[in-house]
PDB file of C-alpha atoms in Angstrom:
ATOM      1  CA  UNK A   1       0.000   0.000   0.000  1.00 54.00           C
ATOM      2  CA  UNK A   2       1.462   3.298  -1.107  1.00 74.00           C
ATOM      3  CA  UNK A   3       0.848   6.223   1.220  1.00 80.00           C
ATOM      4  CA  UNK A   4      -0.281   8.388  -1.730  1.00 81.00           C
ATOM      5  CA  UNK A   5      -2.941   5.824  -2.628  1.00 85.00           C
ATOM      6  CA  UNK A   6      -4.152   5.712   0.957  1.00 90.00           C
ATOM      7  CA  UNK A   7      -4.208   9.513   1.234  1.00 93.00           C
ATOM      8  CA  UNK A   8      -6.527   9.781  -1.793  1.00 91.00           C
ATOM      9  CA  UNK A   9      -9.205   7.543  -0.240  1.00 94.00           C
ATOM     10  CA  UNK A  10     -12.394   9.442   0.565  1.00 95.00           C
ATOM     11  CA  UNK A  11     -14.168   6.509   2.169  1.00 96.00           C
ATOM     12  CA  UNK A  12     -13.241   3.293   4.004  1.00 94.00           C
ATOM     13  CA  UNK A  13     -15.093   0.270   5.269  1.00 95.00           C
ATOM     14  CA  UNK A  14     -13.856  -1.196   8.544  1.00 95.00           C
ATOM     15  CA  UNK A  15     -14.939  -4.634   9.661  1.00 92.00           C
ATOM     16  CA  UNK A  16     -14.114  -6.378  12.927  1.00 88.00           C
ATOM     17  CA  UNK A  17     -13.097 -10.029  12.824  1.00 84.00           C
ATOM     18  CA  UNK A  18     -14.337 -12.212  15.673  1.00 75.00           C
ATOM     19  CA  UNK A  19     -11.404 -13.784  17.575  1.00 76.00           C
ATOM     20  CA  UNK A  20     -11.019 -15.099  21.133  1.00 74.00           C
ATOM     21  CA  UNK A  21      -7.895 -13.338  22.446  1.00 75.00           C
ATOM     22  CA  UNK A  22      -7.495 -10.347  20.140  1.00 80.00           C
ATOM     23  CA  UNK A  23      -9.558  -7.736  18.355  1.00 82.00           C
ATOM     24  CA  UNK A  24      -8.818  -7.699  14.636  1.00 90.00           C
ATOM     25  CA  UNK A  25      -9.992  -5.169  12.081  1.00 94.00           C
ATOM     26  CA  UNK A  26      -9.888  -5.078   8.287  1.00 95.00           C
ATOM     27  CA  UNK A  27      -9.800  -1.690   6.563  1.00 96.00           C
ATOM     28  CA  UNK A  28     -11.071  -1.815   2.978  1.00 95.00           C
ATOM     29  CA  UNK A  29     -11.316   0.707   0.180  1.00 94.00           C
ATOM     30  CA  UNK A  30     -14.727   1.346  -1.326  1.00 93.00           C
ATOM     31  CA  UNK A  31     -15.440   0.230  -4.899  1.00 90.00           C
ATOM     32  CA  UNK A  32     -17.155   2.647  -7.334  1.00 89.00           C
ATOM     33  CA  UNK A  33     -20.475   0.837  -6.787  1.00 91.00           C
ATOM     34  CA  UNK A  34     -20.224   1.394  -3.006  1.00 87.00           C
ATOM     35  CA  UNK A  35     -19.309  -2.198  -2.167  1.00 89.00           C
ATOM     36  CA  UNK A  36     -16.258  -3.235  -0.163  1.00 90.00           C
ATOM     37  CA  UNK A  37     -13.040  -2.932  -2.178  1.00 92.00           C
ATOM     38  CA  UNK A  38      -9.498  -4.146  -1.622  1.00 92.00           C
ATOM     39  CA  UNK A  39      -7.788  -4.512   1.747  1.00 93.00           C
ATOM     40  CA  UNK A  40      -5.917  -1.330   2.732  1.00 94.00           C
ATOM     41  CA  UNK A  41      -4.856  -2.223   6.271  1.00 94.00           C
ATOM     42  CA  UNK A  42      -5.213  -4.823   9.005  1.00 95.00           C
ATOM     43  CA  UNK A  43      -5.184  -4.083  12.745  1.00 93.00           C
ATOM     44  CA  UNK A  44      -4.720  -6.249  15.788  1.00 85.00           C
ATOM     45  CA  UNK A  45      -5.214  -5.383  19.465  1.00 80.00           C
ATOM     46  CA  UNK A  46      -4.626  -7.650  22.439  1.00 72.00           C
ATOM     47  CA  UNK A  47      -7.602  -7.739  24.766  1.00 65.00           C
ATOM     48  CA  UNK A  48      -7.243  -6.846  28.426  1.00 58.00           C
ATOM     49  CA  UNK A  49      -3.880  -5.111  27.994  1.00 56.00           C
ATOM     50  CA  UNK A  50      -2.880  -2.772  30.828  1.00 51.00           C
ATOM     51  CA  UNK A  51      -1.525  -0.195  28.399  1.00 62.00           C
ATOM     52  CA  UNK A  52      -3.460  -0.042  25.158  1.00 78.00           C
ATOM     53  CA  UNK A  53      -1.450  -0.521  21.995  1.00 84.00           C
ATOM     54  CA  UNK A  54      -2.729  -1.314  18.508  1.00 90.00           C
ATOM     55  CA  UNK A  55      -0.532  -2.062  15.503  1.00 92.00           C
ATOM     56  CA  UNK A  56      -1.977  -1.556  12.037  1.00 94.00           C
ATOM     57  CA  UNK A  57      -0.333  -3.482   9.211  1.00 94.00           C
ATOM     58  CA  UNK A  58      -0.482  -3.224   5.432  1.00 93.00           C
ATOM     59  CA  UNK A  59      -2.258  -6.621   5.289  1.00 92.00           C
ATOM     60  CA  UNK A  60      -3.246  -9.615   7.406  1.00 91.00           C
ATOM     61  CA  UNK A  61       0.142 -11.327   7.037  1.00 93.00           C
ATOM     62  CA  UNK A  62       1.312  -8.765   9.663  1.00 92.00           C
ATOM     63  CA  UNK A  63       4.725  -8.501   8.000  1.00 94.00           C
ATOM     64  CA  UNK A  64       4.777  -4.747   7.317  1.00 94.00           C
ATOM     65  CA  UNK A  65       3.541  -2.268   9.976  1.00 94.00           C
ATOM     66  CA  UNK A  66       1.795   0.799   8.555  1.00 94.00           C
ATOM     67  CA  UNK A  67       1.099   2.694  11.779  1.00 95.00           C
ATOM     68  CA  UNK A  68       0.099   2.216  15.372  1.00 94.00           C
ATOM     69  CA  UNK A  69      -1.351   3.948  18.371  1.00 94.00           C
ATOM     70  CA  UNK A  70      -0.449   3.618  22.004  1.00 92.00           C
ATOM     71  CA  UNK A  71      -1.786   5.041  25.273  1.00 90.00           C
ATOM     72  CA  UNK A  72       0.561   7.379  27.102  1.00 87.00           C
ATOM     73  CA  UNK A  73      -0.534   6.041  30.497  1.00 80.00           C
ATOM     74  CA  UNK A  74      -2.150   2.941  31.941  1.00 70.00           C
ATOM     75  CA  UNK A  75      -5.812   2.921  32.920  1.00 63.00           C
ATOM     76  CA  UNK A  76      -6.431   6.618  32.304  1.00 62.00           C
ATOM     77  CA  UNK A  77     -10.113   7.511  31.813  1.00 66.00           C
ATOM     78  CA  UNK A  78      -9.203  10.462  29.575  1.00 70.00           C
ATOM     79  CA  UNK A  79      -6.239   8.731  27.969  1.00 85.00           C
ATOM     80  CA  UNK A  80      -4.201  10.261  25.170  1.00 92.00           C
ATOM     81  CA  UNK A  81      -3.156   7.945  22.336  1.00 94.00           C
ATOM     82  CA  UNK A  82      -0.124   8.819  20.223  1.00 96.00           C
ATOM     83  CA  UNK A  83      -0.384   7.771  16.577  1.00 97.00           C
ATOM     84  CA  UNK A  84       2.914   7.028  14.823  1.00 97.00           C
ATOM     85  CA  UNK A  85       3.967   5.703  11.442  1.00 96.00           C
ATOM     86  CA  UNK A  86       5.821   2.406  10.906  1.00 93.00           C
ATOM     87  CA  UNK A  87       9.126   4.040  11.925  1.00 95.00           C
ATOM     88  CA  UNK A  88       7.758   5.647  15.097  1.00 95.00           C
ATOM     89  CA  UNK A  89       7.458   9.157  13.636  1.00 97.00           C
ATOM     90  CA  UNK A  90       4.470  11.036  15.139  1.00 97.00           C
ATOM     91  CA  UNK A  91       1.418  11.463  12.899  1.00 97.00           C
ATOM     92  CA  UNK A  92      -0.912  12.944  15.507  1.00 98.00           C
ATOM     93  CA  UNK A  93      -2.898  11.968  18.566  1.00 97.00           C
ATOM     94  CA  UNK A  94      -6.391  11.417  19.842  1.00 96.00           C
ATOM     95  CA  UNK A  95      -7.849  11.575  23.336  1.00 94.00           C
ATOM     96  CA  UNK A  96     -11.152  11.001  25.030  1.00 91.00           C
ATOM     97  CA  UNK A  97     -12.832  13.929  26.755  1.00 90.00           C
ATOM     98  CA  UNK A  98     -13.924  12.096  29.895  1.00 85.00           C
ATOM     99  CA  UNK A  99     -16.216  14.807  31.299  1.00 81.00           C
ATOM    100  CA  UNK A 100     -18.143  15.371  28.064  1.00 80.00           C
ATOM    101  CA  UNK A 101     -18.254  11.628  27.424  1.00 78.00           C
ATOM    102  CA  UNK A 102     -20.399  10.951  30.476  1.00 77.00           C
ATOM    103  CA  UNK A 103     -23.511  11.644  28.398  1.00 79.00           C
ATOM    104  CA  UNK A 104     -22.252  11.677  24.803  1.00 84.00           C
ATOM    105  CA  UNK A 105     -18.863  10.257  23.823  1.00 86.00           C
ATOM    106  CA  UNK A 106     -16.462  12.986  22.757  1.00 91.00           C
ATOM    107  CA  UNK A 107     -12.951  12.643  21.304  1.00 94.00           C
ATOM    108  CA  UNK A 108     -10.327  15.195  20.295  1.00 97.00           C
ATOM    109  CA  UNK A 109      -7.946  14.582  17.386  1.00 98.00           C
ATOM    110  CA  UNK A 110      -4.795  16.586  16.720  1.00 98.00           C
ATOM    111  CA  UNK A 111      -2.602  16.720  13.631  1.00 98.00           C
ATOM    112  CA  UNK A 112       0.153  19.281  13.044  1.00 96.00           C
ATOM    113  CA  UNK A 113      -0.999  22.024  10.683  1.00 95.00           C
ATOM    114  CA  UNK A 114      -4.707  21.528  11.390  1.00 96.00           C
ATOM    115  CA  UNK A 115      -6.909  23.042  14.100  1.00 96.00           C
ATOM    116  CA  UNK A 116      -8.051  20.690  16.865  1.00 95.00           C
ATOM    117  CA  UNK A 117     -10.727  18.292  15.636  1.00 98.00           C
ATOM    118  CA  UNK A 118     -13.573  17.279  17.933  1.00 97.00           C
ATOM    119  CA  UNK A 119     -15.695  14.189  17.361  1.00 96.00           C
ATOM    120  CA  UNK A 120     -18.942  13.532  19.124  1.00 93.00           C
ATOM    121  CA  UNK A 121     -21.814  11.070  18.891  1.00 89.00           C
ATOM    122  CA  UNK A 122     -24.401  12.587  16.583  1.00 84.00           C
ATOM    123  CA  UNK A 123     -27.505  11.464  18.479  1.00 74.00           C
ATOM    124  CA  UNK A 124     -27.970  12.285  22.163  1.00 77.00           C
ATOM    125  CA  UNK A 125     -30.928   9.837  22.527  1.00 75.00           C
ATOM    126  CA  UNK A 126     -28.878   6.943  21.088  1.00 76.00           C
ATOM    127  CA  UNK A 127     -25.904   7.916  23.281  1.00 73.00           C
ATOM    128  CA  UNK A 128     -28.090   7.872  26.392  1.00 75.00           C
ATOM    129  CA  UNK A 129     -29.743   4.561  25.490  1.00 72.00           C
ATOM    130  CA  UNK A 130     -26.357   2.926  24.874  1.00 69.00           C
ATOM    131  CA  UNK A 131     -25.105   4.083  28.287  1.00 67.00           C
ATOM    132  CA  UNK A 132     -28.067   3.433  30.515  1.00 68.00           C
ATOM    133  CA  UNK A 133     -29.737   0.365  28.974  1.00 67.00           C
ATOM    134  CA  UNK A 134     -27.135  -2.422  28.830  1.00 63.00           C
ATOM    135  CA  UNK A 135     -29.191  -4.547  26.455  1.00 63.00           C
ATOM    136  CA  UNK A 136     -29.036  -1.705  23.886  1.00 62.00           C
ATOM    137  CA  UNK A 137     -25.254  -1.174  23.910  1.00 59.00           C
ATOM    138  CA  UNK A 138     -25.160  -2.773  20.423  1.00 63.00           C
ATOM    139  CA  UNK A 139     -27.058   0.147  18.872  1.00 67.00           C
ATOM    140  CA  UNK A 140     -25.276   1.694  15.889  1.00 73.00           C
ATOM    141  CA  UNK A 141     -23.765   5.110  16.406  1.00 81.00           C
ATOM    142  CA  UNK A 142     -22.528   7.973  14.299  1.00 90.00           C
ATOM    143  CA  UNK A 143     -19.570  10.201  15.116  1.00 94.00           C
ATOM    144  CA  UNK A 144     -19.038  13.509  13.380  1.00 96.00           C
ATOM    145  CA  UNK A 145     -15.540  15.014  13.624  1.00 98.00           C
ATOM    146  CA  UNK A 146     -15.335  18.752  12.960  1.00 97.00           C
ATOM    147  CA  UNK A 147     -12.847  21.614  13.206  1.00 97.00           C
ATOM    148  CA  UNK A 148     -14.058  25.192  13.355  1.00 93.00           C
ATOM    149  CA  UNK A 149     -17.578  24.059  12.465  1.00 93.00           C
ATOM    150  CA  UNK A 150     -16.391  22.346   9.277  1.00 96.00           C
ATOM    151  CA  UNK A 151     -16.702  18.555   8.783  1.00 97.00           C
ATOM    152  CA  UNK A 152     -13.384  16.667   8.746  1.00 98.00           C
ATOM    153  CA  UNK A 153     -14.518  13.024   8.829  1.00 98.00           C
ATOM    154  CA  UNK A 154     -17.324  10.818  10.118  1.00 98.00           C
ATOM    155  CA  UNK A 155     -17.543   7.264  11.426  1.00 96.00           C
ATOM    156  CA  UNK A 156     -20.840   5.399  11.101  1.00 93.00           C
ATOM    157  CA  UNK A 157     -21.407   2.062  12.840  1.00 89.00           C
ATOM    158  CA  UNK A 158     -23.733  -0.149  10.806  1.00 85.00           C
ATOM    159  CA  UNK A 159     -26.352  -2.646  11.970  1.00 75.00           C
ATOM    160  CA  UNK A 160     -25.183  -6.259  12.149  1.00 68.00           C
ATOM    161  CA  UNK A 161     -23.791  -9.056  14.267  1.00 64.00           C
ATOM    162  CA  UNK A 162     -20.213  -7.962  13.634  1.00 72.00           C
ATOM    163  CA  UNK A 163     -19.015  -4.418  14.106  1.00 80.00           C
ATOM    164  CA  UNK A 164     -18.867  -2.714  10.713  1.00 87.00           C
ATOM    165  CA  UNK A 165     -18.145   0.938  10.001  1.00 93.00           C
ATOM    166  CA  UNK A 166     -18.251   3.344   7.102  1.00 95.00           C
ATOM    167  CA  UNK A 167     -15.700   6.136   7.384  1.00 97.00           C
ATOM    168  CA  UNK A 168     -16.125   9.215   5.211  1.00 97.00           C
ATOM    169  CA  UNK A 169     -13.340  11.787   4.858  1.00 98.00           C
ATOM    170  CA  UNK A 170     -14.431  15.365   4.123  1.00 97.00           C
ATOM    171  CA  UNK A 171     -11.155  17.281   4.613  1.00 97.00           C
ATOM    172  CA  UNK A 172      -8.387  16.339   2.144  1.00 95.00           C
ATOM    173  CA  UNK A 173      -5.640  17.509   4.540  1.00 96.00           C
ATOM    174  CA  UNK A 174      -6.355  15.020   7.320  1.00 97.00           C
ATOM    175  CA  UNK A 175      -3.876  12.144   7.340  1.00 97.00           C
ATOM    176  CA  UNK A 176      -5.832   8.995   6.499  1.00 97.00           C
ATOM    177  CA  UNK A 177      -3.634   7.000   8.897  1.00 97.00           C
ATOM    178  CA  UNK A 178      -4.869   9.199  11.753  1.00 98.00           C
ATOM    179  CA  UNK A 179      -8.462   8.711  10.584  1.00 98.00           C
ATOM    180  CA  UNK A 180      -8.001   4.924  10.487  1.00 97.00           C
ATOM    181  CA  UNK A 181      -6.441   4.926  13.968  1.00 96.00           C
ATOM    182  CA  UNK A 182      -9.321   6.984  15.409  1.00 96.00           C
ATOM    183  CA  UNK A 183     -11.984   4.839  13.719  1.00 95.00           C
ATOM    184  CA  UNK A 184     -10.456   1.620  15.050  1.00 93.00           C
ATOM    185  CA  UNK A 185      -9.958   3.299  18.420  1.00 91.00           C
ATOM    186  CA  UNK A 186     -13.673   4.083  18.582  1.00 89.00           C
ATOM    187  CA  UNK A 187     -14.470   0.378  18.450  1.00 85.00           C
ATOM    188  CA  UNK A 188     -11.564  -0.880  20.537  1.00 82.00           C
ATOM    189  CA  UNK A 189     -11.759   1.793  23.244  1.00 81.00           C
ATOM    190  CA  UNK A 190     -15.344   3.073  23.257  1.00 67.00           C
ATOM    191  CA  UNK A 191     -16.548   0.964  26.173  1.00 55.00           C
ATOM    192  CA  UNK A 192     -13.765   2.116  28.496  1.00 44.00           C
TER     193      UNK A 192
END
């Protein structure tokens, strides 16, 4: 996967694989007809780790890392996650806004050269139902990420037995690797 090719993607599909000891995610391009296209990236996260770390590879052979994200501290409710490329060079970061997330999950994303991006669940009623009615925690959700009132990207969880997401990129300057990290982070970290 060439970085230029990845950076030109306007939409991704992300699908979680069901595994016992790890969370795995496939990131696919979107074909012209809207169906799932070729594999762009593959992520794996160990469950129950004390310090969250996710490595995202170019494919499911896990031979070539593309990027990763890692928590700065252990068990921090408002943790900051640094996103780096395959060589460890910083791409950006994301962090949960713990206070605002009590009612509606809120995340902040930072990338050099761009204003701070804030993502929040679109629907307050769905956010409240997911929090206070355990049997409805599976409800799909929508996150809109904006900067200065302008849309940057969105993450939409679809209905289904497996977690599936559609990610739409609205701002051409946002690094797609940061978008992928945040989208996977929403699934992997949302319940914490």
